[in-house]
Structures are given as structure tokens and as C-alpha cells.
PDB file of C-alpha atoms in Angstrom:
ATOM      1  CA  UNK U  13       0.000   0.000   0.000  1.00  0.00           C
ATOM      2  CA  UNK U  14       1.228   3.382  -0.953  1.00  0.00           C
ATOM      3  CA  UNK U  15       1.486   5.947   1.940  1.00  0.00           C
ATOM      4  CA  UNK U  16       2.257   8.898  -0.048  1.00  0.00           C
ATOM      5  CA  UNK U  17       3.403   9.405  -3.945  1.00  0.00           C
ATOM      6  CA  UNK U  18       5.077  12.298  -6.209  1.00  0.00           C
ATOM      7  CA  UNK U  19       3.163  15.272  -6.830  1.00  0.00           C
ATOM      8  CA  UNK U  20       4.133  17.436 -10.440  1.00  0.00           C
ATOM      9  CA  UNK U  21       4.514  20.586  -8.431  1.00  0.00           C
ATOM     10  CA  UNK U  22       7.479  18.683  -6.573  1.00  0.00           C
ATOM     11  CA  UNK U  23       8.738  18.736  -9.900  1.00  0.00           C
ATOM     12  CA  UNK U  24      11.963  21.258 -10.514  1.00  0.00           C
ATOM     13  CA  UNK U  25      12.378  20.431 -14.144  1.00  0.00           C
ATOM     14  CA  UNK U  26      16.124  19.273 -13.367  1.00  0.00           C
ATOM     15  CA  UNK U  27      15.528  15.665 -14.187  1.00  0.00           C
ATOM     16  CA  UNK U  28      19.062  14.420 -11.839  1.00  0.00           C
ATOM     17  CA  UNK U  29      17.769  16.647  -8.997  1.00  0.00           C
ATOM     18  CA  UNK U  30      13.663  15.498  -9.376  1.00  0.00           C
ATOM     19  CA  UNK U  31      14.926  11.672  -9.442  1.00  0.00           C
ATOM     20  CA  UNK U  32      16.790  12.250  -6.120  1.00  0.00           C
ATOM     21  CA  UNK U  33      13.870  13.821  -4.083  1.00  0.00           C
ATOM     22  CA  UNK U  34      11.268  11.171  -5.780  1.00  0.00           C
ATOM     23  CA  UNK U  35      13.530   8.812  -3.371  1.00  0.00           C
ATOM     24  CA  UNK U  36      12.250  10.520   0.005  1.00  0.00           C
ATOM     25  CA  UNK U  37       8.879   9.581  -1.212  1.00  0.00           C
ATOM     26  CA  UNK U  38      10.082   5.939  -1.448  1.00  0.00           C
ATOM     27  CA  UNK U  39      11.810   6.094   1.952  1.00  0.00           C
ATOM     28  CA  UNK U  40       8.617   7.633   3.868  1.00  0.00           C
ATOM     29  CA  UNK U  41       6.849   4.566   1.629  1.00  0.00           C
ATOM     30  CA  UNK U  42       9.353   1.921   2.904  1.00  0.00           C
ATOM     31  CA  UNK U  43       9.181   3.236   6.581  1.00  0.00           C
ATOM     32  CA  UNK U  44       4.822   3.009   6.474  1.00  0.00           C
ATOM     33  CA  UNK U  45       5.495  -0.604   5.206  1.00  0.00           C
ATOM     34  CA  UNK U  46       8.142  -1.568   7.444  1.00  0.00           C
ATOM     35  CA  UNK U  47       5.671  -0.115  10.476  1.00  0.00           C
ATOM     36  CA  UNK U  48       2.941  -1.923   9.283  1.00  0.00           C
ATOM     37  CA  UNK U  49       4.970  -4.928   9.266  1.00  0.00           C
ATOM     38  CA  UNK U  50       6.211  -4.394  12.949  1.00  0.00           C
ATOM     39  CA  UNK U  51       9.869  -4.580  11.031  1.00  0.00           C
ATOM     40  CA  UNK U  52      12.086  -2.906  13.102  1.00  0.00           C
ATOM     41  CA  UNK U  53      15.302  -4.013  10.803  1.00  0.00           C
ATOM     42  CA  UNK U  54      13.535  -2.179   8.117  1.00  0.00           C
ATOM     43  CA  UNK U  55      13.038   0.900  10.183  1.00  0.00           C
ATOM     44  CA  UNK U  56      16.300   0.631  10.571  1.00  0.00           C
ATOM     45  CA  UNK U  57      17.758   0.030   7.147  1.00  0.00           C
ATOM     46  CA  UNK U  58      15.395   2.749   5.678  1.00  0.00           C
ATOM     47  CA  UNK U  59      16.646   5.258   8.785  1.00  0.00           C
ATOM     48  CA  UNK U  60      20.334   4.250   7.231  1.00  0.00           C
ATOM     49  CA  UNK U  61      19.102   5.154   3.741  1.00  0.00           C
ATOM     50  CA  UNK U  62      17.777   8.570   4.978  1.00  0.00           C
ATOM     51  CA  UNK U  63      21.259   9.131   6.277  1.00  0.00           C
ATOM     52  CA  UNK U  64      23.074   7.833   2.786  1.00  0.00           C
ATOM     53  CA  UNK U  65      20.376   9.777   1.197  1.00  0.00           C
ATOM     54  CA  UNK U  66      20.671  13.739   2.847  1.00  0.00           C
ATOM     55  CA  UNK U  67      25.075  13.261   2.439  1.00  0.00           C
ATOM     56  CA  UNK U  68      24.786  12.527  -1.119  1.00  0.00           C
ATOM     57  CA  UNK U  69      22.068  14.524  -2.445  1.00  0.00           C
ATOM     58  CA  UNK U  70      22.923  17.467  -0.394  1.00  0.00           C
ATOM     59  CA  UNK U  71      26.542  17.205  -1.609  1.00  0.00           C
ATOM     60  CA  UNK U  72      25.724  17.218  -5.080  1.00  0.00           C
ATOM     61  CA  UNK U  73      22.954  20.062  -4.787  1.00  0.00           C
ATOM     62  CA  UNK U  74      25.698  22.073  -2.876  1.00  0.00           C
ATOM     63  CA  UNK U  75      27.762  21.710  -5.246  1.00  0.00           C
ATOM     64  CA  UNK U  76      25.450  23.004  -8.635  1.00  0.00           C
ATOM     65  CA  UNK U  77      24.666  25.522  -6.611  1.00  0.00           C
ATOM     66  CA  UNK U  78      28.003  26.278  -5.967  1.00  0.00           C
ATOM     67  CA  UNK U  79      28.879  26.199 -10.063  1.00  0.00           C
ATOM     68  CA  UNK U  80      26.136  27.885 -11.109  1.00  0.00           C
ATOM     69  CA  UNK U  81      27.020  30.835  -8.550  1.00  0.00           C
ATOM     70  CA  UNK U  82      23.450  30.476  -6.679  1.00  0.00           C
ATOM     71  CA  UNK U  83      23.450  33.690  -4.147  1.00  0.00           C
ATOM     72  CA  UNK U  84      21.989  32.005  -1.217  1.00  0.00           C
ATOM     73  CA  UNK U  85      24.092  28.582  -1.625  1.00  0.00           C
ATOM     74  CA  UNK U  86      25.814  29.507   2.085  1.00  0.00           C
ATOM     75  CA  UNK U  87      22.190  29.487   3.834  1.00  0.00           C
ATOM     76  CA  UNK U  88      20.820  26.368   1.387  1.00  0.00           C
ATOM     77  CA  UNK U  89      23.875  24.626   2.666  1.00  0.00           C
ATOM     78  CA  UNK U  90      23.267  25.683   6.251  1.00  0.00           C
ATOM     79  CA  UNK U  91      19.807  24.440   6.187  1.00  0.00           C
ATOM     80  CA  UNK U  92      20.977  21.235   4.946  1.00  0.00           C
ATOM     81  CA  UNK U  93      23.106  21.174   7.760  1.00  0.00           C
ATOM     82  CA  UNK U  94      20.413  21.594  10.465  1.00  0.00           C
ATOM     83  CA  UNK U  95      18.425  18.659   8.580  1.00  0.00           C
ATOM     84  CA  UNK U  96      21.473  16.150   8.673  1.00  0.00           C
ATOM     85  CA  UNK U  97      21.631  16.596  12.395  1.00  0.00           C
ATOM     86  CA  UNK U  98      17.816  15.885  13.148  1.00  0.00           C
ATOM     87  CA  UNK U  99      17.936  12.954  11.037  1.00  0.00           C
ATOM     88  CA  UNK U 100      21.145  11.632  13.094  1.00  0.00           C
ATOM     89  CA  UNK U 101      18.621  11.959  16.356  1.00  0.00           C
ATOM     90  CA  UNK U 102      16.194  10.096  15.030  1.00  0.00           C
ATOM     91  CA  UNK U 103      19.044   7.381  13.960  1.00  0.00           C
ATOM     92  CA  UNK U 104      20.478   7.874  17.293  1.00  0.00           C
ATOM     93  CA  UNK U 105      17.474   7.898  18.915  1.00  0.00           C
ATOM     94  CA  UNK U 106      16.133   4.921  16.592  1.00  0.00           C
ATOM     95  CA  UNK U 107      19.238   2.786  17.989  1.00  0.00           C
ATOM     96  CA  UNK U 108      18.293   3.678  22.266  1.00  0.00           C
ATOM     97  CA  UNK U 109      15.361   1.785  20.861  1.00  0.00           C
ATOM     98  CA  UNK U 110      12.779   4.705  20.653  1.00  0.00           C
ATOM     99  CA  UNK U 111       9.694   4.192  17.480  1.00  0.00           C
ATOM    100  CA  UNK U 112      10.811   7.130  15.865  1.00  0.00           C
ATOM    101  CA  UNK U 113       9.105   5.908  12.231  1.00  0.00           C
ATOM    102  CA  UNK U 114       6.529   8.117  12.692  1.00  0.00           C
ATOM    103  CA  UNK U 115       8.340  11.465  14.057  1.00  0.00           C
ATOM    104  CA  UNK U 116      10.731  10.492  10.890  1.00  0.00           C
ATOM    105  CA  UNK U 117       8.086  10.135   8.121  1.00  0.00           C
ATOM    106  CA  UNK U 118       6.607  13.760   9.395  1.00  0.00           C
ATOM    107  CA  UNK U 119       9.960  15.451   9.055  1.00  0.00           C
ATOM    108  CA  UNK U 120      10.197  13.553   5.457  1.00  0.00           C
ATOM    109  CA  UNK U 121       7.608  15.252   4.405  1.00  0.00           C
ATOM    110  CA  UNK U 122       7.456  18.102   5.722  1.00  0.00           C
ATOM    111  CA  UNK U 123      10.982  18.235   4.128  1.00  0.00           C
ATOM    112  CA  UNK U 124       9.656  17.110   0.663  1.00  0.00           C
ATOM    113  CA  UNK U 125       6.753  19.932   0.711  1.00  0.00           C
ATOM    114  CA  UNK U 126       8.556  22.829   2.114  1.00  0.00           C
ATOM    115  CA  UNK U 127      11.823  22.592   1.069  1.00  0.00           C
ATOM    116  CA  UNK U 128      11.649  21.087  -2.572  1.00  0.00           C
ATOM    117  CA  UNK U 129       8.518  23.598  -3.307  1.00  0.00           C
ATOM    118  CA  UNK U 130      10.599  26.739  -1.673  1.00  0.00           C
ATOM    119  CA  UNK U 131      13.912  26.470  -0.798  1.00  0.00           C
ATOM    120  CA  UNK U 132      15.149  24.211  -3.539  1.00  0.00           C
ATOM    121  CA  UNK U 133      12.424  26.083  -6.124  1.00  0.00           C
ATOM    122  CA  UNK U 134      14.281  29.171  -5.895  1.00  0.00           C
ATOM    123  CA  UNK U 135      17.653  27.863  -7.129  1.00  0.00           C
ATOM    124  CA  UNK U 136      16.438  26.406 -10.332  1.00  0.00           C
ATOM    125  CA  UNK U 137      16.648  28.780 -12.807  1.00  0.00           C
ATOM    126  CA  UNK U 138      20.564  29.841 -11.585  1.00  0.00           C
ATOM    127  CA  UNK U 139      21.070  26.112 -12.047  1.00  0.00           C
ATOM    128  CA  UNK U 140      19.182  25.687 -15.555  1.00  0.00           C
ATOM    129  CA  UNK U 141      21.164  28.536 -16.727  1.00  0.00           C
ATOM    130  CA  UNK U 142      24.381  27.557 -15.545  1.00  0.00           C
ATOM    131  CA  UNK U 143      23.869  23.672 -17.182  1.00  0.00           C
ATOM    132  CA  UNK U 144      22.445  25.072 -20.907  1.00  0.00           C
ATOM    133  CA  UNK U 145      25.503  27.329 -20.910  1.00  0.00           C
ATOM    134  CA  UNK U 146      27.804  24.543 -19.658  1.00  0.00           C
ATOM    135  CA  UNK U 147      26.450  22.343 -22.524  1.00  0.00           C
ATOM    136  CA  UNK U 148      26.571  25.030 -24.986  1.00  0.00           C
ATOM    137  CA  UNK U 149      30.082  25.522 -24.838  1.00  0.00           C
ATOM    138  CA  UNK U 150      31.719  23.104 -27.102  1.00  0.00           C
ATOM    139  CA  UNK U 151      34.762  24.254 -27.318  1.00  0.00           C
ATOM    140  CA  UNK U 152      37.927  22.153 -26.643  1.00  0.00           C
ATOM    141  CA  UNK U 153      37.983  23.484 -23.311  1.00  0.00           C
ATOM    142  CA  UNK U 154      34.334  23.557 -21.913  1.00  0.00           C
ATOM    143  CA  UNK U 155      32.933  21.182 -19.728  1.00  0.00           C
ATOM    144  CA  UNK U 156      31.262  19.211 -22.189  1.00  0.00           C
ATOM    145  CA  UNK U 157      34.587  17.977 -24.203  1.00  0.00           C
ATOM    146  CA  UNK U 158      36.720  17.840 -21.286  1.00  0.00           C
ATOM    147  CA  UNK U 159      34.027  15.094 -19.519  1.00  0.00           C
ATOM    148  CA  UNK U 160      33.622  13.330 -22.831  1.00  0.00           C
ATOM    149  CA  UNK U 161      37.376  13.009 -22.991  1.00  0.00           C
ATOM    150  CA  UNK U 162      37.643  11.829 -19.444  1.00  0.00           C
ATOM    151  CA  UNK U 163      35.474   9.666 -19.720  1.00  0.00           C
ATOM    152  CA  UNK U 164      35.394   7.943 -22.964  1.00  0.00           C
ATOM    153  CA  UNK U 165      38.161   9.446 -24.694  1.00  0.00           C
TER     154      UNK U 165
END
């Protein structure tokens, strides 16, 4: 049974970045199934995921933000921050043996609806623009031929 899906107005039109946040929708999914299964290993593993989840993604948001010169990267990355540390409570927590799925699925998505529809809405078009130039530039020196020829040249 589905606990929540993706809405379109999630949707920042950056397919890598859209993929990435359609996964907190599958980890608030997997933590209503594992609760409904009484399957406190699956709490757990989908707590570790959550924790996998917020370094990675962050990291690689930070860092288009970063290259496309995004004015409020600092506070986006200090905001990430805050959420990495009240996800390792809830792991922490989690571990003491507390039933934190529930606390955990409301920060999920509260996360998914406030932060994807504001905080991450506002850097999109810096980070559009910065990818259709980087793509445009074909010269021997732009990004585009110097990650071809890294990676398959």
C-alpha cells in the first residue's frame, strides 16, 4: 500500500535533482510498510538510507549551486546542515530503541513539501542557466569535451 506518492509541483524540471527527491517519497513509503509490518530491521535500514540519502544529495545540490554561482548557496547549505543533524537523532534515537518511524516520516515530508517547493524552487533557474551554458560551450575546453574526454576518450 502506498502511503504517499510524487506530486508534479514537486517537480523542478532538473531531471538528476527530481529523481533524487522522488527517493524521500520511497523512503517515507518503505518506513509506512516496514511499520505496518512491525519490522524494526527495516526501520532501521530505511533510517540508514535517509542518512546515505541527505550526504549525497545534499553534496551534489551544494555543489550546482556552488557552479552555477546560486546567491543564497551559504544558507541552502546551512539548512541542509540543520536537517542532517535531526535525522542523526532520530538514527540515534532509533538505535536507544525509541519508534521514531513516525516522528521520521513527518519530518520527510514536511521536508519534501517545504523545502523542494521553496527552498530548492528558488535555485532552479541559476542552475538551468548555468547547465544550458555549460552544454553550450563546445569548445575544446568547456565542460562538455573535457568530460567526454575523461570519460570515454
Amino acid at each position: 500500500m502506498v502511503y504517499l506518492e510524487w506530486e508534479s509541483d514537486l517537480d523542478t524540471g532538473i531531471e538528476v535533482i527530481d529523481g533524487q527527491h522522488k527517493r524521500i517519497v520511497e523512503m517515507i513509503n518503505g518506513l509506512h510498510a516496514a511499520q505496518l509490518r512491525m519490522d524494526k530491521a527495516a526501520v532501521a535500514r530505511v533510517i540508514e538510507e535517509v542518512v546515505d540519502y541527505t550526504l549525497s544529495h545534499f553534496a551534489f545540490e551544494e555543489t550546482l549551486l556552488e557552479d552555477a554561482g546560486y546567491q543564497f548557496s551559504r544558507a541552502h547549505k546551512k539548512v541542509h546542515e540543520l536537517f542532517i543533524r535531526r535525522v542523526n537523532v532520530f538514527r540515534t534515537r532509533h538505535q536507544a530503541g525509541d519508534d521514531v518511524a513516525d516522528e521520521l516520516k513527518d519530518l520527510l515530508g514536511r521536508w519534501l513539501f517545504n523545502h523542494i517547493r521553496n527552498d530548492d524552487a528558488n535555485y532552479v533557474e541559476a542552475v538551468k542557466a548555468n547547465m544550458q551554458q555549460l552544454t553550450r560551450d563546445d569548445s575544446n575546453s568547456g565542460w562538455l569535451s573535457r568530460s567526454m574526454r575523461r570519460f570515454f576518450g
